[in-house]
CSV table of C-alpha atoms in Angstrom, one decimal:
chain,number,residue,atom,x,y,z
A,844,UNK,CA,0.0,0.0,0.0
A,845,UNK,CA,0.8,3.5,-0.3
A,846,UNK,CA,-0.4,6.4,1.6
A,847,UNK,CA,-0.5,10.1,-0.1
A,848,UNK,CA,-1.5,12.8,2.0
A,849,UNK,CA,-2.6,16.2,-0.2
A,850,UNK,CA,-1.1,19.7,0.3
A,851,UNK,CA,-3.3,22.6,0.7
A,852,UNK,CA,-2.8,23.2,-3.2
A,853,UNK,CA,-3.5,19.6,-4.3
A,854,UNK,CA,-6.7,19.7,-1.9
A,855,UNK,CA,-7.7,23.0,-3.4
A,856,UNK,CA,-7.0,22.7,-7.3
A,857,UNK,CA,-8.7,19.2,-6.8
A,858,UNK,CA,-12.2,20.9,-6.0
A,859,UNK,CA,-11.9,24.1,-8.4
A,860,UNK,CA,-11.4,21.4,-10.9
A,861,UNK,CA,-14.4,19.4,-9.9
A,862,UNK,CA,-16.1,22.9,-10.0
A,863,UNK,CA,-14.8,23.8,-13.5
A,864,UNK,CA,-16.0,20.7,-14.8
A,865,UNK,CA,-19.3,21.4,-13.9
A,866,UNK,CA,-19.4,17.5,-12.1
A,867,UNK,CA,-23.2,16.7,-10.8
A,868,UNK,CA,-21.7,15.4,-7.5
A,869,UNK,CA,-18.2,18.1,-6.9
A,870,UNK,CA,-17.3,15.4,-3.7
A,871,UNK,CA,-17.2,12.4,-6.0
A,872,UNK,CA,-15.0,14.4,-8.7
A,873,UNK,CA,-12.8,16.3,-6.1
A,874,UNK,CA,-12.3,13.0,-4.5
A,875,UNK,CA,-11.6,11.3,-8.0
A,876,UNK,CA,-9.2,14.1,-8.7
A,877,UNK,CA,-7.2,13.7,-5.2
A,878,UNK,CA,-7.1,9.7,-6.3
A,879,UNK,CA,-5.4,10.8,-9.4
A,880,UNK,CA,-2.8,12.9,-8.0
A,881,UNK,CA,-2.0,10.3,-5.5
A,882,UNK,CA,-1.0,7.8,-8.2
A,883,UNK,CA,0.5,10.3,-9.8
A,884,UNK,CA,2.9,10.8,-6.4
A,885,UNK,CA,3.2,7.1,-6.8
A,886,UNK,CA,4.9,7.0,-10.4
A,887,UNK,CA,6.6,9.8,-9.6
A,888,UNK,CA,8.3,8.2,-6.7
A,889,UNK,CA,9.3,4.8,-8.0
A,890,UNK,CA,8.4,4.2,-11.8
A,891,UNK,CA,10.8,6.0,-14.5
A,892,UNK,CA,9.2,8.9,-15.5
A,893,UNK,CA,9.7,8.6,-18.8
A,894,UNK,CA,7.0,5.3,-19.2
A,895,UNK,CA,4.4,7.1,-17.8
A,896,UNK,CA,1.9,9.7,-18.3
A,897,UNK,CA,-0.5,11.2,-16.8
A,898,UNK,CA,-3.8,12.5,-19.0
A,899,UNK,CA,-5.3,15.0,-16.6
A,900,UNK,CA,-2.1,16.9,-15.1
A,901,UNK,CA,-2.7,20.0,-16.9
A,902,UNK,CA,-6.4,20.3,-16.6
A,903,UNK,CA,-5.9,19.4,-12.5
A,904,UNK,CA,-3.2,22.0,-12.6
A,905,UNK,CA,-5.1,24.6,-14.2
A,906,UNK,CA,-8.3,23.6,-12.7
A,907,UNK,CA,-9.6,23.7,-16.3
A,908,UNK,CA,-12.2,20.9,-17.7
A,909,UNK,CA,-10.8,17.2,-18.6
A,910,UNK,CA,-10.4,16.3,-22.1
A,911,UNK,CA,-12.7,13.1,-21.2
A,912,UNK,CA,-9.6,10.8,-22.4
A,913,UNK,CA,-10.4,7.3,-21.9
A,914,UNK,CA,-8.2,6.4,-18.7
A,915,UNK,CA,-6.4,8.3,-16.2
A,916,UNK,CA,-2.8,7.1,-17.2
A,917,UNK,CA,-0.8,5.4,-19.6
A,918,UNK,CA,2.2,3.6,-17.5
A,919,UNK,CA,4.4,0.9,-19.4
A,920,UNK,CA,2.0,1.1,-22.4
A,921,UNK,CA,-1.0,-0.1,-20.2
A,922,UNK,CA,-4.3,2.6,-19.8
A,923,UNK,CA,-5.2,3.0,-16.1
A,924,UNK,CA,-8.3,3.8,-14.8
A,925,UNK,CA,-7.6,5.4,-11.0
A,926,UNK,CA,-10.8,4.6,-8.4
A,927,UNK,CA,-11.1,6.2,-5.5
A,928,UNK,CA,-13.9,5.3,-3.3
A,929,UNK,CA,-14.4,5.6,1.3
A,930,UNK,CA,-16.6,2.3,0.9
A,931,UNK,CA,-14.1,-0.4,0.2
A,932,UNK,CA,-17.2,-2.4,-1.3
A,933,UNK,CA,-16.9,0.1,-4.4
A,934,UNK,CA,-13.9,-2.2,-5.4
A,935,UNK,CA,-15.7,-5.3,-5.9
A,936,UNK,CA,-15.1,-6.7,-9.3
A,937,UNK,CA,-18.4,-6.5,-10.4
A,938,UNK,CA,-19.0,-3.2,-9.4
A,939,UNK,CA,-15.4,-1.9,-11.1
A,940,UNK,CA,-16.4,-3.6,-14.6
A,941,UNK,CA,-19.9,-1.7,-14.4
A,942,UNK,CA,-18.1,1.7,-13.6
A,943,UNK,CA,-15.7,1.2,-16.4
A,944,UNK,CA,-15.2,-2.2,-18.6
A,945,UNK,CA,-12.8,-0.2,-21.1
A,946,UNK,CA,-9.7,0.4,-19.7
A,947,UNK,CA,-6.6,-2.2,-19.0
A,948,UNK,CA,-5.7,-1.8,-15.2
A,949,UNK,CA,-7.7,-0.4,-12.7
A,950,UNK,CA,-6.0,1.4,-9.3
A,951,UNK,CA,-8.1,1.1,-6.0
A,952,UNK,CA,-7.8,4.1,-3.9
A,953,UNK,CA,-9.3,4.3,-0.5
A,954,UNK,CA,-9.8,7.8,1.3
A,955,UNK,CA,-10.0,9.1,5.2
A,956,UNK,CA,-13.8,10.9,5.4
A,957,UNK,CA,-12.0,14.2,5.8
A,958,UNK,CA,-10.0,13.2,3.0
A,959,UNK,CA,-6.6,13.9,4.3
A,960,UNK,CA,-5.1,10.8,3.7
A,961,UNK,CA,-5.7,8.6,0.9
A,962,UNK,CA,-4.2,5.1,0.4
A,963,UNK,CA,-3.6,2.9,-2.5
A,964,UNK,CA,-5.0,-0.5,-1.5
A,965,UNK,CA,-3.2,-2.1,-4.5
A,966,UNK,CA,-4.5,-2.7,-8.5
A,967,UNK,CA,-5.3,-5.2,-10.7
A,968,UNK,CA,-5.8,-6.3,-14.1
A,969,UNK,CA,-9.4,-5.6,-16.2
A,970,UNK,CA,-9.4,-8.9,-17.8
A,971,UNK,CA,-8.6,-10.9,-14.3
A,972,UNK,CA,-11.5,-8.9,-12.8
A,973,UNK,CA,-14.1,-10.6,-15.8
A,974,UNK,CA,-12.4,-13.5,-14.7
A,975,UNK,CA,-13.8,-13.3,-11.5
A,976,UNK,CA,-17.0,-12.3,-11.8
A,977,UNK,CA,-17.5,-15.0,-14.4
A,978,UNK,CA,-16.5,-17.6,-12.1
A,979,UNK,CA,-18.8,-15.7,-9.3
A,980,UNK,CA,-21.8,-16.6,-11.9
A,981,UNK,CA,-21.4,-19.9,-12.0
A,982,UNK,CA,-22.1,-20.5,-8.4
A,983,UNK,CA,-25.1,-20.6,-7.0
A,984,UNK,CA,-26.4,-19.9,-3.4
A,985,UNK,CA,-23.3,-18.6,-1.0
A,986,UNK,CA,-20.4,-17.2,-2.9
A,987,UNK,CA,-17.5,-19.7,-1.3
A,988,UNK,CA,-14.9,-17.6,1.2
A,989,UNK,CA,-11.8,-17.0,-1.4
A,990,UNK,CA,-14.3,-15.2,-3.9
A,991,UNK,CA,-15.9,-13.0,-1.3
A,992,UNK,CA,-13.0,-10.2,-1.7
A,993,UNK,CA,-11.0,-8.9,-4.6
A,994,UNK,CA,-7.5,-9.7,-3.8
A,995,UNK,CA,-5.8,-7.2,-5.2
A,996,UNK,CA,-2.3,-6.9,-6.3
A,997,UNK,CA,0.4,-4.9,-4.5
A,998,UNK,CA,1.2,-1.1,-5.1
A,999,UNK,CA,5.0,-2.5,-5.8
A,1000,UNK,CA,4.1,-5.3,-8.6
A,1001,UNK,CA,3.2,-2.6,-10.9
A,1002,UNK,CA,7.1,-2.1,-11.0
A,1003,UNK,CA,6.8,-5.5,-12.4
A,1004,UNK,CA,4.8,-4.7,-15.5
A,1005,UNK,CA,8.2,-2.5,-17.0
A,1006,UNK,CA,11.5,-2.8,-17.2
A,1007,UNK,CA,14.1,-4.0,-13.7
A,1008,UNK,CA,14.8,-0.7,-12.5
A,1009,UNK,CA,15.5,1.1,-9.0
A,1010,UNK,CA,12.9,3.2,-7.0
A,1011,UNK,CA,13.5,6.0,-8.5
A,1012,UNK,CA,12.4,9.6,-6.7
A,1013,UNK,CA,11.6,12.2,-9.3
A,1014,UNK,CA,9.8,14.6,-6.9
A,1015,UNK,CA,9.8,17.9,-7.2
A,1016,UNK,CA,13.6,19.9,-5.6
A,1017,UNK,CA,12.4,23.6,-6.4
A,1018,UNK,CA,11.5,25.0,-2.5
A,1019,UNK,CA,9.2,27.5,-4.3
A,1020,UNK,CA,5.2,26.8,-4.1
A,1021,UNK,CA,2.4,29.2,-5.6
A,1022,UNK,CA,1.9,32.8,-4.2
A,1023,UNK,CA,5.7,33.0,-3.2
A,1024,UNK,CA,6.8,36.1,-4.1
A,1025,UNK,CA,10.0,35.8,-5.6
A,1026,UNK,CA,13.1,38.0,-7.6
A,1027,UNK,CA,15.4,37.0,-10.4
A,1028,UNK,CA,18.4,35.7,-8.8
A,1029,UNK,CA,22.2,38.3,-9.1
A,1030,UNK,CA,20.0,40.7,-10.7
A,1031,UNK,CA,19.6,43.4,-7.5
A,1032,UNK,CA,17.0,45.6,-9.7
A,1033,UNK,CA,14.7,42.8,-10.3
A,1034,UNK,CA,10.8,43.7,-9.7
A,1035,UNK,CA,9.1,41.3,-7.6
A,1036,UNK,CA,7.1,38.2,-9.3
A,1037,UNK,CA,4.3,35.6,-8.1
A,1038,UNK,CA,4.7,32.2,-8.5
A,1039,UNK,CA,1.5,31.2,-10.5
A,1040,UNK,CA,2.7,27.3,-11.0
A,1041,UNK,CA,5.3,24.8,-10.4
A,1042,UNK,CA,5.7,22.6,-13.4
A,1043,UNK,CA,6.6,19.3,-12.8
A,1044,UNK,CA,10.5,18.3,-13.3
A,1045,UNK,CA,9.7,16.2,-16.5
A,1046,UNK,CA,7.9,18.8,-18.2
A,1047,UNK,CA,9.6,20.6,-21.2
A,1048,UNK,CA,9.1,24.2,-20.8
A,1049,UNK,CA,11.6,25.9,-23.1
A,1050,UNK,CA,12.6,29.3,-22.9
A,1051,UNK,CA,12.9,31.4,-26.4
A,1052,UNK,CA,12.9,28.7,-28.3
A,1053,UNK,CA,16.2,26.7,-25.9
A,1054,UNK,CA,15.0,24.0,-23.0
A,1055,UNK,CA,15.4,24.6,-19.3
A,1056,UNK,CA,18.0,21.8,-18.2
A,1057,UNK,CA,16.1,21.6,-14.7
A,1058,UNK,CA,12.7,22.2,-13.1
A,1059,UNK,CA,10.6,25.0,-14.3
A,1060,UNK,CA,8.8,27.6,-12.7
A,1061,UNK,CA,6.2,30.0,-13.7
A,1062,UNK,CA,5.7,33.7,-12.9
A,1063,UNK,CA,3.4,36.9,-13.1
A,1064,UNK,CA,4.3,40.1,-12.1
A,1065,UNK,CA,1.7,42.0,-10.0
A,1066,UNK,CA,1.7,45.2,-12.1
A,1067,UNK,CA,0.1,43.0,-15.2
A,1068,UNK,CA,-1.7,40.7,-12.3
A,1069,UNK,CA,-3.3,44.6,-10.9
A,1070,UNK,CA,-4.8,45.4,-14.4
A,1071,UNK,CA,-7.3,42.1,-14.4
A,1072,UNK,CA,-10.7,42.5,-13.3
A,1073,UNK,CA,-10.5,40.9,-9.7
A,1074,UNK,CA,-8.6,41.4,-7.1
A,1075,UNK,CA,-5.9,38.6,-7.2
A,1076,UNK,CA,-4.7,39.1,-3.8
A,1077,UNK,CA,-8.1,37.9,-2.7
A,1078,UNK,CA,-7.8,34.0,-4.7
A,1079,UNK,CA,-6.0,31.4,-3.3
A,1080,UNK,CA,-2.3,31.2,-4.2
A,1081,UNK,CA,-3.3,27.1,-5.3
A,1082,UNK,CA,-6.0,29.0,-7.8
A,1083,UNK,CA,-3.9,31.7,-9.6
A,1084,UNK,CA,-2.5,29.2,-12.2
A,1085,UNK,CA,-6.6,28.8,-13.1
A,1086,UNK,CA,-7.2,32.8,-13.2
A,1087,UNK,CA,-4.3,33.4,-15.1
A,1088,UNK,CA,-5.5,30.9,-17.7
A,1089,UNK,CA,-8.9,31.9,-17.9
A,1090,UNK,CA,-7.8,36.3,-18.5
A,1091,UNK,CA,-4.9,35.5,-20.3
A,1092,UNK,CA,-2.6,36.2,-17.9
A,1093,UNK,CA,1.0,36.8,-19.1
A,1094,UNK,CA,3.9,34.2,-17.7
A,1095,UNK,CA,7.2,34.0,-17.7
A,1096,UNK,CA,8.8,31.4,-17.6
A,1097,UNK,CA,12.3,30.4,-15.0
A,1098,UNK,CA,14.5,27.8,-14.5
A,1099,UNK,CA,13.8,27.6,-10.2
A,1100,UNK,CA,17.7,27.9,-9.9
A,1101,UNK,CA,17.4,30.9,-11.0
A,1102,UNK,CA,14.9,32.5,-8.6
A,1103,UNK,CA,15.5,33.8,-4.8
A,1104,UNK,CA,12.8,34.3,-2.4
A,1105,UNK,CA,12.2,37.9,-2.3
A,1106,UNK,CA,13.7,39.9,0.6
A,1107,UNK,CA,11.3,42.7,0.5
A,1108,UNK,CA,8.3,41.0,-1.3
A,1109,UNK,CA,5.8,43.5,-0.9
A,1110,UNK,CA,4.6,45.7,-4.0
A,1111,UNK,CA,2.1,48.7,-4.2
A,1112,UNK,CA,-1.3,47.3,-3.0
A,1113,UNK,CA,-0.5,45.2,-0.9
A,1114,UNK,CA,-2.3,44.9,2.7
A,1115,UNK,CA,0.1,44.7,5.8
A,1116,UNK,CA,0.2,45.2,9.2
A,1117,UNK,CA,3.0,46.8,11.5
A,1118,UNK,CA,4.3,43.6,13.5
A,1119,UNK,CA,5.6,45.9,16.3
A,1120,UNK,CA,2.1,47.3,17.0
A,1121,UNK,CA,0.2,45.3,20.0
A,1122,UNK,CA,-3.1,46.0,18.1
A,1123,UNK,CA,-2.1,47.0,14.4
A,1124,UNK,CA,-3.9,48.8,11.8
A,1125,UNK,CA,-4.5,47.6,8.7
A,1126,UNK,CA,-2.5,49.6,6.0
A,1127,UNK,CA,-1.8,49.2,1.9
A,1128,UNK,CA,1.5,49.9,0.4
A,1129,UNK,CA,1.8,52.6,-1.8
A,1130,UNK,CA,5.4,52.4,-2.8
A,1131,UNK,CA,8.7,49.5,-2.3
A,1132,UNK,CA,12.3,49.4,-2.3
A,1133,UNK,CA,14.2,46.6,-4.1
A,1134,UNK,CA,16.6,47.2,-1.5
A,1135,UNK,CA,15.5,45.2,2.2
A,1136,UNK,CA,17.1,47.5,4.3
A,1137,UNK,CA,15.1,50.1,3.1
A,1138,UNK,CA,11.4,51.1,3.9
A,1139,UNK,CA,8.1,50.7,2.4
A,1140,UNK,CA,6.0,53.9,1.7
A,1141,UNK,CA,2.3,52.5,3.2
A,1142,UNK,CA,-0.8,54.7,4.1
A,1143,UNK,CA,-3.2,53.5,6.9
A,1144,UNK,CA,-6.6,52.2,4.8
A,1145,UNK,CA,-8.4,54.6,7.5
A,1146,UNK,CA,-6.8,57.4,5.5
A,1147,UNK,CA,-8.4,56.3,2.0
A,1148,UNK,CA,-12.0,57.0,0.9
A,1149,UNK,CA,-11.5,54.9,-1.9
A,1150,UNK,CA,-9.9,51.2,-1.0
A,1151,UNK,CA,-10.6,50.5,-4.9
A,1152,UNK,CA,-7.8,52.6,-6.2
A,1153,UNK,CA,-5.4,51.0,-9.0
A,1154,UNK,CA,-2.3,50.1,-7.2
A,1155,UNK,CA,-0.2,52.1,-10.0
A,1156,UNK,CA,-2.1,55.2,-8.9
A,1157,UNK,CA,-2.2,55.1,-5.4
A,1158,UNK,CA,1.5,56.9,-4.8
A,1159,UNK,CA,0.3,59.9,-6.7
A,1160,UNK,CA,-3.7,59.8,-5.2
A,1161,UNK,CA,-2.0,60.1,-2.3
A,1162,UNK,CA,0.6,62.9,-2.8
A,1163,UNK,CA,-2.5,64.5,-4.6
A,1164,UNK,CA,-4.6,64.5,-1.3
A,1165,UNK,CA,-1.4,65.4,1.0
A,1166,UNK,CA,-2.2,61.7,2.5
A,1167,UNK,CA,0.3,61.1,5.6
A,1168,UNK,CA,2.8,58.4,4.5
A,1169,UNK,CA,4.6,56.3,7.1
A,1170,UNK,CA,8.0,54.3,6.0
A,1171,UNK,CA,8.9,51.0,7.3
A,1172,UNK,CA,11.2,48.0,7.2
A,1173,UNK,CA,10.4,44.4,5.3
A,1174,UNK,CA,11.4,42.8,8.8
A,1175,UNK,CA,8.1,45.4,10.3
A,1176,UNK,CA,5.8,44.1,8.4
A,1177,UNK,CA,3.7,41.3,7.8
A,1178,UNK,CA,0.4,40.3,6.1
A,1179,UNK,CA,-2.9,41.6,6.9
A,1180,UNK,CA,-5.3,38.5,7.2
């Protein structure tokens, strides 16, 4: 067996997804979609990831729409089918064929109610499930003991179906995760960026025209993130690679070793909150330094009549209305909840 336990991202793009989709039961499809990425953790951790694929990673990762493919992954040249069900009945052979007859393997993926933990009870093969319930139809009165269960085979014998090879971790090494605000690394004029998505380390995301030898990551910069037509401080850092796609966001594109956390990662808009202050008000930054040891030009909110100024204008709305600055640290501030 092996046991996946979702991030806050996974758990997150997995129900926007089931949203998207437009699924007539969103717990089912969330559910199926955590299922998914937990096989996907699975390849990713001991098959080589170059004989497997999986069909859904950019629609999960997006949170756009499925493209309705036939099977969940292709590993070793066999279509999978991933099942996830809380009622370890649901993986009785004759209820799997009914569900889906089509595909080649099936994986049987139990979940915790809260779905915080989900385990992959083992798999087997579509044409040994018929097997069984053929056999099942030729009894009659009590099914005898050794067909009451599916006996399924380990996680590990999967391994088996390809070629002798090691476990092989291929998970992720970038530290950065969506919403990270992050700068161009040696360059000490760099404008802040947002991490909109980490692509995984097999994916091929070239840079003008040449590949990234290494893990890619994907950025927008806040003063083209400002311009949409919601507030994108306000979604979910797990959710911005889905609102980018759907107004056309521009990314750009990074090799991760070539990023540094920002320093001073806050930009015109944001809302922060003096960390000094026993009971701090809640103030938006009007102006930043790329330097750390500098200050940050902010304005109390009290001060504004109109919270729904343009970031890019607030500096001059408020020089405008002779507006009462203050100037502060990074290391002062911190976000307003």
């Amino acid at each position: 067996m092996y046991l996946y336990t979702p991030d806050g991202v996974d758990r997150q793009r997995a129900h926007h997804q089931a949203v998207k989709q437009g699924a007539d039961n969103i717990p089912t499809k969330r559910r199926g979609n955590l299922g998914e990425l937990a096989f996907e953790q699975f390849c990713r951790e001991y098959l080589p990831v170059e004989m497997w694929e999986w069909e859904n990673e950019a629609a999960i990762r997006k949170c756009n729409p499925e493209s309705f493919s036939a099977y969940d992954f292709e590993v070793f040249g066999y279509e999978i089918d991933v099942k996830t069900s809380r009622d370890v009945s649901a993986f009785r052979p004759s209820k799997l064929l009914a569900q889906d007859p089509d595909d080649e393997i099936v994986v049987m993926v139990w979940h915790r109610d809260n779905e915080d933990g989900l385990i992959l009870l083992g798999w087997e093969r579509v044409e040994t499930l018929e097997s069984k319930v053929a056999t099942q139809e030729v009894y009659a009165g009590d099914e005898p003991t050794k067909l009451d269960h599916l006996a399924t085979r380990p996680m590990n014998e999967l391994m088996d179906l390809g070629p002798n090879t090691a476990h092989m971790n291929q998970k992720p090494q970038n530290p950065f995760s969506p919403g990270d605000r992050v700068v161009k690394s040696g360059d000490p004029e760099a404008s802040v960026a947002v991490v909109v998505e980490v692509l995984p380390p097999e994916k091929d995301a070239g840079v003008y025209g040449q590949s990234i030898d290494g893990e890619a990551v994907r950025v927008a910069f806040p003063s083209t993130l400002d311009t949409g037509p919601g507030d994108w401080r306000d979604i979910d850092p797990a959710l911005l690679s889905s609102y980018c796609d759907d107004q056309d966001v521009k990314l750009y594109t990074y090799k991760h070793t070539n990023l540094d956390f920002a320093t001073n990662p806050f930009t015109a808009g944001d809302r922060v909150v003096n960390a000094n202050h026993e009971d701090p008000d809640e103030a938006i930054v009007i102006a930043r330094a790329d330097d750390s040891n500098e200050s940050v030009a902010v304005v109390y909110t009290g001060q504004l009549d109109d919270l729904g100024i343009s970031p890019g204008k607030l500096a001059s709305h408020c020089d405008e209305q002779g507006l009462k600055q203050y100037s502060y640290t990074p290391a002062d501030l911190q976000w307003a909840e």
